[in-house]
């Protein structure tokens, strides 16, 4: 297992960050200041978060340390098979890749949403 920490925000984590959630803020700070900490915002998740709370996408995408993940062809194919684009893109983004051999953890304030899914979850509920 690598020592790097890769974290994908789902739409609930993005909304929580915009509302001052301390745990989400700490993750953003670490991704900006600490080597080996990486925070990802999948594009489809940004759209869903912005629909729920306008301004969220622009704010998160502008933060240093947050990497926006585009909807490339493999991600689009994965999204097409799921009910919601946001959850599908977050789940796809958390899967192992060459850059993230251990995959990523999904940060959320709704861990029940991810029950039964093949992902690791970081609960941001205060």
Tab-separated table of C-alpha atoms in Angstrom:
chain	number	residue	atom	x	y	z
A	1	UNK	CA	0.000	0.000	0.000
A	2	UNK	CA	1.335	3.434	-0.904
A	3	UNK	CA	1.688	6.181	1.678
A	4	UNK	CA	-0.192	8.754	-0.388
A	5	UNK	CA	-3.735	9.647	0.626
A	6	UNK	CA	-6.165	10.050	-2.265
A	7	UNK	CA	-9.635	11.361	-1.446
A	8	UNK	CA	-12.634	11.904	-3.732
A	9	UNK	CA	-15.328	14.310	-2.550
A	10	UNK	CA	-18.903	13.245	-3.257
A	11	UNK	CA	-21.608	15.909	-3.618
A	12	UNK	CA	-22.482	15.793	0.100
A	13	UNK	CA	-18.850	16.451	1.026
A	14	UNK	CA	-18.722	19.351	-1.422
A	15	UNK	CA	-21.849	20.878	0.091
A	16	UNK	CA	-20.442	20.339	3.583
A	17	UNK	CA	-17.194	22.082	2.616
A	18	UNK	CA	-19.199	25.065	1.397
A	19	UNK	CA	-21.073	25.184	4.696
A	20	UNK	CA	-17.927	25.202	6.839
A	21	UNK	CA	-17.652	21.507	7.761
A	22	UNK	CA	-14.447	21.309	9.802
A	23	UNK	CA	-13.457	17.839	8.574
A	24	UNK	CA	-13.930	18.783	4.908
A	25	UNK	CA	-11.937	21.980	5.484
A	26	UNK	CA	-9.092	19.993	7.022
A	27	UNK	CA	-8.941	17.717	3.987
A	28	UNK	CA	-8.796	20.728	1.669
A	29	UNK	CA	-6.037	22.272	3.790
A	30	UNK	CA	-4.005	19.049	3.843
A	31	UNK	CA	-4.310	18.572	0.082
A	32	UNK	CA	-2.961	22.094	-0.366
A	33	UNK	CA	-0.133	22.007	2.184
A	34	UNK	CA	0.987	18.424	2.796
A	35	UNK	CA	2.875	16.252	0.333
A	36	UNK	CA	1.141	12.960	-0.413
A	37	UNK	CA	-2.390	14.284	0.188
A	38	UNK	CA	-4.579	14.525	-2.914
A	39	UNK	CA	-8.167	15.716	-3.138
A	40	UNK	CA	-10.324	15.116	-6.209
A	41	UNK	CA	-13.538	16.704	-7.436
A	42	UNK	CA	-15.083	14.667	-10.269
A	43	UNK	CA	-16.786	16.927	-12.827
A	44	UNK	CA	-20.195	15.214	-12.577
A	45	UNK	CA	-20.095	15.540	-8.809
A	46	UNK	CA	-19.320	19.252	-9.120
A	47	UNK	CA	-22.397	19.684	-11.316
A	48	UNK	CA	-24.677	17.914	-8.827
A	49	UNK	CA	-23.236	19.826	-5.866
A	50	UNK	CA	-23.677	23.112	-7.718
A	51	UNK	CA	-27.302	22.302	-8.530
A	52	UNK	CA	-27.967	21.754	-4.828
A	53	UNK	CA	-25.961	24.788	-3.717
A	54	UNK	CA	-25.132	27.293	-6.488
A	55	UNK	CA	-21.537	28.502	-6.454
A	56	UNK	CA	-20.141	25.267	-4.976
A	57	UNK	CA	-18.495	24.068	-8.199
A	58	UNK	CA	-16.729	27.331	-8.952
A	59	UNK	CA	-15.549	27.666	-5.361
A	60	UNK	CA	-14.144	24.131	-5.080
A	61	UNK	CA	-12.567	24.139	-8.526
A	62	UNK	CA	-10.680	27.328	-7.632
A	63	UNK	CA	-9.170	25.937	-4.441
A	64	UNK	CA	-5.480	25.060	-4.544
A	65	UNK	CA	-4.974	21.395	-3.840
A	66	UNK	CA	-8.269	20.299	-5.437
A	67	UNK	CA	-7.924	18.431	-8.723
A	68	UNK	CA	-10.970	18.404	-10.983
A	69	UNK	CA	-11.367	15.051	-12.733
A	70	UNK	CA	-12.738	15.311	-16.258
A	71	UNK	CA	-15.377	13.024	-17.677
A	72	UNK	CA	-13.198	11.065	-20.101
A	73	UNK	CA	-14.488	8.174	-22.222
A	74	UNK	CA	-13.955	5.387	-19.639
A	75	UNK	CA	-15.646	7.541	-16.976
A	76	UNK	CA	-18.524	8.361	-19.343
A	77	UNK	CA	-19.077	4.663	-20.024
A	78	UNK	CA	-19.101	3.934	-16.279
A	79	UNK	CA	-21.521	6.813	-15.657
A	80	UNK	CA	-23.862	5.598	-18.389
A	81	UNK	CA	-24.433	2.337	-16.499
A	82	UNK	CA	-25.462	3.970	-13.204
A	83	UNK	CA	-28.547	5.793	-11.915
A	84	UNK	CA	-26.900	9.081	-10.981
A	85	UNK	CA	-23.978	10.669	-12.729
A	86	UNK	CA	-22.516	12.135	-9.546
A	87	UNK	CA	-22.376	8.875	-7.604
A	88	UNK	CA	-21.140	6.978	-10.649
A	89	UNK	CA	-18.342	9.453	-11.373
A	90	UNK	CA	-17.287	9.510	-7.711
A	91	UNK	CA	-17.221	5.705	-7.573
A	92	UNK	CA	-15.335	5.476	-10.868
A	93	UNK	CA	-12.817	8.074	-9.634
A	94	UNK	CA	-12.161	6.071	-6.480
A	95	UNK	CA	-11.099	2.955	-8.394
A	96	UNK	CA	-7.383	2.075	-8.619
A	97	UNK	CA	-5.411	3.666	-11.472
A	98	UNK	CA	-1.738	3.920	-12.396
A	99	UNK	CA	-1.571	7.211	-10.429
A	100	UNK	CA	-3.627	5.814	-7.537
A	101	UNK	CA	-2.709	2.113	-7.289
A	102	UNK	CA	-4.641	1.714	-4.040
A	103	UNK	CA	-7.580	3.703	-5.313
A	104	UNK	CA	-9.101	6.570	-3.378
A	105	UNK	CA	-11.406	7.021	-0.419
A	106	UNK	CA	-14.768	8.709	-0.947
A	107	UNK	CA	-15.394	11.518	1.534
A	108	UNK	CA	-19.086	11.940	2.319
A	109	UNK	CA	-21.564	13.138	4.913
A	110	UNK	CA	-23.937	10.343	3.851
A	111	UNK	CA	-21.997	7.076	4.336
A	112	UNK	CA	-25.205	5.017	4.034
A	113	UNK	CA	-25.328	5.985	0.360
A	114	UNK	CA	-22.179	3.948	-0.257
A	115	UNK	CA	-23.198	0.762	1.597
A	116	UNK	CA	-22.741	-2.278	-0.587
A	117	UNK	CA	-20.577	-0.390	-3.086
A	118	UNK	CA	-16.956	-1.433	-3.746
A	119	UNK	CA	-15.453	1.736	-2.241
A	120	UNK	CA	-13.803	2.880	0.962
A	121	UNK	CA	-15.609	5.702	2.743
A	122	UNK	CA	-14.477	8.549	4.976
A	123	UNK	CA	-17.398	9.858	7.050
A	124	UNK	CA	-17.305	13.658	7.376
A	125	UNK	CA	-20.330	13.823	9.636
A	126	UNK	CA	-19.407	16.082	12.573
